[in-house]
Coordinates of C-alpha atoms and ligand atoms in Angstrom, one line a residue:
M1 CA 84.8 47.8 66.6
D2 CA 87.6 47.4 69.1
L3 CA 87.7 50.4 71.4
R4 CA 91.5 50.0 71.8
D5 CA 91.9 50.7 68.0
I6 CA 89.3 53.5 68.0
L7 CA 91.1 55.4 70.7
G8 CA 94.7 54.1 70.4
I9 CA 94.8 52.7 74.0
K10 CA 96.0 49.4 75.6
Y11 CA 92.9 48.5 77.6
P12 CA 89.2 49.1 76.5
I13 CA 88.8 51.3 79.6
I14 CA 88.0 55.0 79.8
Q15 CA 88.1 57.1 82.9
G16 CA 84.9 58.8 84.1
G17 CA 84.8 62.7 84.0
M18 CA 84.8 63.4 87.7
A19 CA 84.5 67.2 88.0
N20 CA 86.8 68.8 90.6
I21 CA 88.9 65.6 90.7
A22 CA 90.2 64.7 87.3
T23 CA 93.2 67.0 86.7
G24 CA 95.7 66.9 83.8
K25 CA 98.1 65.0 86.1
F26 CA 95.5 62.4 87.0
A27 CA 94.3 62.0 83.4
S28 CA 97.8 61.5 82.2
A29 CA 98.4 58.8 84.9
I30 CA 95.4 56.9 83.6
S31 CA 96.6 57.3 80.0
N32 CA 100.1 56.2 80.9
A33 CA 98.5 53.2 82.7
G34 CA 96.9 52.1 79.4
G35 CA 93.4 53.5 79.7
L36 CA 91.9 56.7 78.3
G37 CA 92.5 59.5 80.8
L38 CA 90.1 62.5 80.8
I39 CA 90.5 66.0 82.2
A40 CA 87.2 67.1 83.8
A41 CA 86.4 70.7 82.6
G42 CA 83.6 70.9 85.1
G43 CA 84.8 72.6 88.2
M44 CA 87.7 74.3 86.4
T45 CA 88.0 77.9 85.2
I46 CA 88.9 78.2 81.5
K47 CA 92.5 79.2 82.5
Q48 CA 92.8 76.1 84.6
L49 CA 91.4 73.9 81.8
R50 CA 94.1 75.2 79.4
E51 CA 96.8 74.7 82.1
N52 CA 95.6 71.1 82.8
I53 CA 95.6 70.3 79.1
A54 CA 99.1 71.6 78.8
E55 CA 100.2 69.5 81.8
A56 CA 98.6 66.4 80.4
K57 CA 100.5 66.9 77.1
S58 CA 103.7 67.3 79.0
L59 CA 103.1 64.2 81.1
T60 CA 102.0 61.7 78.5
S61 CA 102.5 60.8 74.9
K62 CA 99.4 58.6 75.0
P63 CA 95.9 59.7 74.0
F64 CA 93.9 61.6 76.5
G65 CA 90.6 63.6 76.3
V66 CA 88.5 66.2 78.1
N67 CA 85.1 65.6 79.7
I68 CA 82.7 68.6 79.4
M69 CA 80.1 68.8 82.1
L70 CA 77.3 70.6 80.2
M71 CA 75.5 71.9 83.3
H72 CA 78.6 73.8 84.3
P73 CA 78.7 77.5 83.4
N74 CA 82.1 77.1 81.6
A75 CA 80.7 74.5 79.1
N76 CA 80.4 77.0 76.2
E77 CA 83.9 78.3 76.5
A78 CA 85.3 74.8 77.2
S79 CA 83.7 73.7 73.9
D80 CA 86.1 76.1 72.1
V81 CA 89.1 75.5 74.2
V82 CA 89.2 71.8 73.3
I83 CA 89.4 72.8 69.6
E84 CA 92.0 75.5 70.2
E85 CA 94.2 73.2 72.3
G86 CA 94.0 70.3 69.7
V87 CA 92.3 67.9 72.1
K88 CA 91.4 64.7 70.1
I89 CA 88.7 63.1 72.3
V90 CA 85.8 64.7 74.1
T91 CA 83.2 63.0 76.4
T92 CA 80.2 65.0 77.6
G93 CA 77.9 64.6 80.6
A94 CA 74.8 66.1 82.2
G95 CA 73.1 67.5 79.1
N96 CA 72.9 67.6 75.3
P97 CA 76.1 68.6 73.4
G98 CA 74.2 68.8 70.0
K99 CA 75.0 72.5 69.4
Y100 CA 78.8 71.8 69.6
M101 CA 78.9 68.6 67.4
V102 CA 79.4 70.3 64.0
K103 CA 82.4 72.3 65.1
W104 CA 83.9 69.4 67.0
K105 CA 83.5 67.0 64.1
K106 CA 85.0 69.6 61.8
A107 CA 88.0 69.9 64.1
G108 CA 88.5 66.1 63.9
I109 CA 87.5 65.5 67.5
K110 CA 86.1 62.1 68.5
V111 CA 83.0 62.7 70.6
F112 CA 81.4 60.3 73.1
P113 CA 78.4 61.8 74.9
I114 CA 77.1 60.1 78.0
A115 CA 73.6 58.7 77.4
P116 CA 71.1 57.9 80.1
S117 CA 68.4 56.7 77.7
V118 CA 67.8 55.1 74.3
A119 CA 66.2 58.3 72.8
Y120 CA 69.1 60.4 73.8
A121 CA 71.6 57.8 72.4
R122 CA 69.7 57.9 69.1
R123 CA 69.8 61.7 69.0
M124 CA 73.6 61.6 69.6
E125 CA 74.1 59.1 66.8
S126 CA 72.2 61.4 64.4
H127 CA 74.4 64.3 65.5
G128 CA 77.4 62.3 64.4
A129 CA 78.7 61.1 67.8
D130 CA 81.5 58.5 67.4
G131 CA 80.1 56.4 70.2
V132 CA 78.0 56.8 73.3
I133 CA 78.6 56.0 76.9
A134 CA 75.6 54.2 78.3
E135 CA 75.7 55.1 82.0
G136 CA 73.5 53.3 84.5
T137 CA 72.1 54.7 87.7
E138 CA 74.6 52.6 89.7
S139 CA 77.2 55.3 88.9
G140 CA 78.4 58.0 91.3
G141 CA 77.6 61.6 90.8
H142 CA 74.8 62.8 88.5
V143 CA 72.7 59.8 87.4
G144 CA 69.8 58.8 85.2
E145 CA 67.0 56.3 86.1
L146 CA 68.0 53.1 84.3
T147 CA 70.4 50.5 85.5
T148 CA 73.4 49.5 83.4
M149 CA 71.9 46.0 82.9
A150 CA 68.7 47.4 81.4
L151 CA 70.3 50.4 79.6
V152 CA 73.3 49.0 77.7
P153 CA 71.5 46.3 75.6
Q154 CA 68.7 48.6 74.8
I155 CA 71.1 51.3 73.5
C156 CA 73.2 48.7 71.7
A157 CA 70.1 47.5 69.9
A158 CA 69.1 51.1 68.9
V159 CA 72.3 52.5 67.5
K160 CA 75.1 51.4 65.2
I161 CA 77.9 53.4 66.8
P162 CA 80.1 51.8 69.5
V163 CA 78.6 51.7 73.0
I164 CA 80.7 52.0 76.2
A165 CA 79.1 50.7 79.4
A166 CA 79.4 52.7 82.7
G167 CA 77.9 52.4 86.1
G168 CA 78.5 49.5 88.5
I169 CA 81.8 48.3 86.9
A170 CA 84.8 47.8 89.2
G171 CA 85.7 44.1 88.9
G172 CA 86.4 41.5 86.2
P173 CA 83.0 39.9 86.2
Q174 CA 81.3 43.3 85.8
M175 CA 83.6 44.2 82.9
L176 CA 82.9 40.8 81.3
A177 CA 79.2 41.4 81.7
A178 CA 79.5 44.8 80.0
F179 CA 80.8 43.0 76.9
A180 CA 78.1 40.4 77.2
L181 CA 75.5 43.2 77.1
G182 CA 77.0 44.4 73.8
A183 CA 79.5 47.1 74.9
V184 CA 82.9 47.6 73.4
G185 CA 84.5 49.0 76.5
V186 CA 83.8 50.3 79.9
Q187 CA 84.1 53.6 81.8
L188 CA 85.4 53.6 85.4
G189 CA 84.8 56.3 87.9
T190 CA 84.5 55.1 91.5
A191 CA 87.1 52.4 91.0
L192 CA 89.7 55.0 90.0
L193 CA 88.9 57.2 93.0
L194 CA 91.1 54.6 94.8
A195 CA 94.0 55.0 92.5
E196 CA 97.2 56.2 94.3
E197 CA 97.4 59.0 91.7
C198 CA 93.8 60.2 92.4
P199 CA 94.1 63.6 94.0
I200 CA 91.0 63.4 96.4
H201 CA 91.6 63.8 100.1
T202 CA 92.6 60.6 101.9
N203 CA 89.5 60.7 104.1
Y204 CA 87.4 60.5 100.9
K205 CA 89.3 57.4 99.8
Q206 CA 89.0 55.9 103.3
A207 CA 85.2 56.5 103.3
I208 CA 84.9 54.5 100.1
I209 CA 87.0 51.7 101.6
N210 CA 84.7 51.7 104.6
A211 CA 81.5 51.8 102.6
K212 CA 79.3 48.7 102.3
D213 CA 77.0 47.9 99.4
T214 CA 74.0 49.8 100.7
D215 CA 75.9 52.9 101.7
T216 CA 75.1 55.2 98.7
T217 CA 71.9 57.2 98.2
V218 CA 70.6 59.5 95.5
T219 CA 69.9 63.1 96.5
G220 CA 67.9 65.3 94.2
R221 CA 65.4 62.7 92.8
I222 CA 62.5 64.9 93.9
G223 CA 63.4 68.5 93.6
G224 CA 66.9 68.8 92.2
V225 CA 69.5 67.1 90.1
P226 CA 69.9 63.4 91.0
V227 CA 73.4 62.8 92.4
R228 CA 74.6 59.5 93.9
I229 CA 76.8 60.0 97.0
L230 CA 77.8 58.1 100.1
K231 CA 75.3 58.4 103.0
N232 CA 76.4 60.9 105.6
K233 CA 75.2 63.9 107.6
M234 CA 75.2 66.1 104.4
A235 CA 73.1 63.5 102.5
R236 CA 70.5 63.3 105.3
E237 CA 70.3 67.1 105.5
Y238 CA 69.9 67.3 101.7
L239 CA 67.1 64.7 101.6
K240 CA 65.4 66.4 104.5
R241 CA 65.4 69.8 102.8
E242 CA 64.3 68.2 99.6
K243 CA 61.3 66.5 101.3
E244 CA 60.5 69.9 102.8
G245 CA 60.2 71.3 99.2
A246 CA 63.6 73.2 98.8
G247 CA 64.1 74.8 95.4
L248 CA 66.4 73.6 92.7
E249 CA 68.9 76.4 93.1
E250 CA 69.3 76.0 96.8
L251 CA 69.8 72.3 96.4
E252 CA 72.3 72.6 93.6
N253 CA 74.4 75.2 95.4
F254 CA 74.3 72.9 98.5
T255 CA 75.7 70.0 96.4
L256 CA 78.4 71.8 94.5
G257 CA 79.9 73.5 97.5
S258 CA 79.8 70.1 99.3
L259 CA 81.8 68.3 96.6
H260 CA 84.6 70.8 97.2
K261 CA 84.5 70.1 100.9
A262 CA 84.8 66.3 100.3
V263 CA 87.5 66.4 97.6
F264 CA 89.8 69.1 99.1
D265 CA 89.0 69.3 102.8
G266 CA 88.3 65.7 103.4
D267 CA 85.2 66.6 105.3
I268 CA 83.4 63.3 105.3
H269 CA 80.4 64.6 107.3
N270 CA 79.5 67.8 105.4
G271 CA 81.0 66.9 102.1
S272 CA 79.3 65.4 99.1
L273 CA 81.2 62.1 98.6
M274 CA 80.2 61.2 95.1
A275 CA 80.5 57.4 94.6
G276 CA 78.8 54.6 92.8
Q277 CA 77.2 51.5 94.1
V278 CA 80.5 49.5 93.6
A279 CA 82.0 51.5 96.6
G280 CA 81.2 48.4 98.8
Q281 CA 83.6 46.2 96.8
L282 CA 86.6 48.5 96.7
K283 CA 89.0 47.9 99.5
E284 CA 92.5 48.9 98.4
I285 CA 94.4 51.9 97.2
R286 CA 96.6 50.9 94.3
P287 CA 98.5 52.5 91.4
A288 CA 96.3 53.2 88.4
A289 CA 98.4 50.8 86.3
V290 CA 97.7 48.0 88.7
I291 CA 94.0 48.7 88.8
L292 CA 93.7 48.6 85.0
Q293 CA 95.9 45.6 84.4
E294 CA 94.2 43.5 87.2
L295 CA 90.8 44.4 86.0
Y296 CA 91.7 43.3 82.5
V297 CA 93.3 40.0 83.7
E298 CA 90.4 39.4 86.1
M299 CA 87.9 39.8 83.3
K300 CA 89.7 37.2 81.2
K301 CA 89.8 34.8 84.2
S302 CA 86.1 35.4 84.7
F303 CA 85.5 34.4 81.1
D304 CA 87.4 31.1 81.6
I305 CA 85.4 30.3 84.8
L306 CA 82.2 31.1 83.0
K307 CA 83.0 28.7 80.2
Q308 CA 83.4 25.9 82.7
I309 CA 79.9 26.1 84.3
S310 CA 77.5 23.3 83.5
I311 CA 74.9 25.5 81.9
W312 CA 76.7 25.2 78.6
N313 CA 76.4 21.4 78.7
D314 CA 73.6 20.5 76.2
N315 CA 73.3 17.0 77.6
H316 CA 72.3 18.2 81.0
K317 CA 69.5 16.0 82.4
E318 CA 66.4 17.6 83.8
Ligands
LIG1 O1 77.5 63.9 84.4 C1 77.6 62.8 85.0 N1 78.0 62.7 86.2 C2 78.3 63.7 87.1 S1 78.3 65.4 86.7 C3 78.8 65.8 88.2 S2 79.0 67.4 88.8 C4 77.5 67.8 89.5 N2 77.5 68.3 90.6 C5 76.4 68.7 91.2 C6 75.2 68.6 90.6 C7 75.2 68.0 89.4 C8 76.3 67.6 88.8 C9 78.9 64.7 89.0 N3 78.6 63.5 88.3 N4 77.3 61.7 84.3 C10 76.8 61.7 83.0 C11 75.4 61.8 83.0 N5 74.8 62.5 82.0 N6 74.5 61.4 83.8 C12 73.2 61.8 83.4 C13 73.4 62.5 82.2 C14 72.5 63.1 81.3 C15 71.3 63.5 81.8 C16 70.4 64.1 80.9 C17 72.9 63.2 80.0 C18 72.0 63.8 79.1 C19 70.8 64.3 79.5 O2 70.0 64.8 78.6 C20 69.1 65.8 78.9 C21 68.7 66.4 77.6 O3 69.1 67.5 77.4 O4 68.1 65.7 76.8

């Protein structure tokens, strides 16, 4: 079960969905760099989704896919568009894609739902998913409860299909750890926000570069949808409203509008700067091809270093 063979890609790395960010141009840059690029249907109209798929087809001959954000109102229509446009790979997030699985499998689409728990991963396997993406709460954006460290091995033990690890992965040691936990590949989101090709506002990229390890927080754990973002004025305002008992709809509208402000206007104070806990370790804007290649090389180096530590020495004296 080598993800590179399953997907026809150079590195066992897939791009996170990233609604409002991952265009056809960006996805094709990731695919051309040797990973699996994904167009995020969330945040696009159906017309834009078709246009972005057409653009990706024109910009890469490598495999790419579409991520469908199931909480988005366009999800139903998007589930047909991927079939009509001959998309070969679909990942899903933020909900249960069960009702689409039969038609996707009939169309020959490989489906990788994002799973925040063991029960959900099992359900996806029984629906015929080709693999699951076990996404820990270290991730940016909409998150579950469990950490990658706890979630990945438990899902690996529960299902026979390939498991891809996500959340908290941006460097070689973390990618190596994902394989140690039983994953066959990794999904990167935050690390790819700093790709030269990533179309977010430069202020958003700079805010990630400036962030330290403790600079993310999760809004929506009490009254809304849990979303990990960089701490700023907007995050403080959201958490205050949430504590005061604001309703789900008010909070959701507040977040969605704010993502737009961050991505397009570069408003780092009022925008929702979705980012994972690895933001603190990211310091450079680099081409996607360099990010992916260096991650892969760094993972192999980490393995060599790991093999040299004395813990493997059975003759070690107490
Ligand atoms: O979906 C994500 N990450 C996202 S989506 C997003 S856009 C957004 N904007 C504002 C509010 C909310 C979302 C930004 N980041 N990751 C995958 C993910 N899926 N995380 C958690 C889940 C999930 C949660 C529950 C998957 C399935 C699920 O199942 C519920 C059920 O129906 O059983």
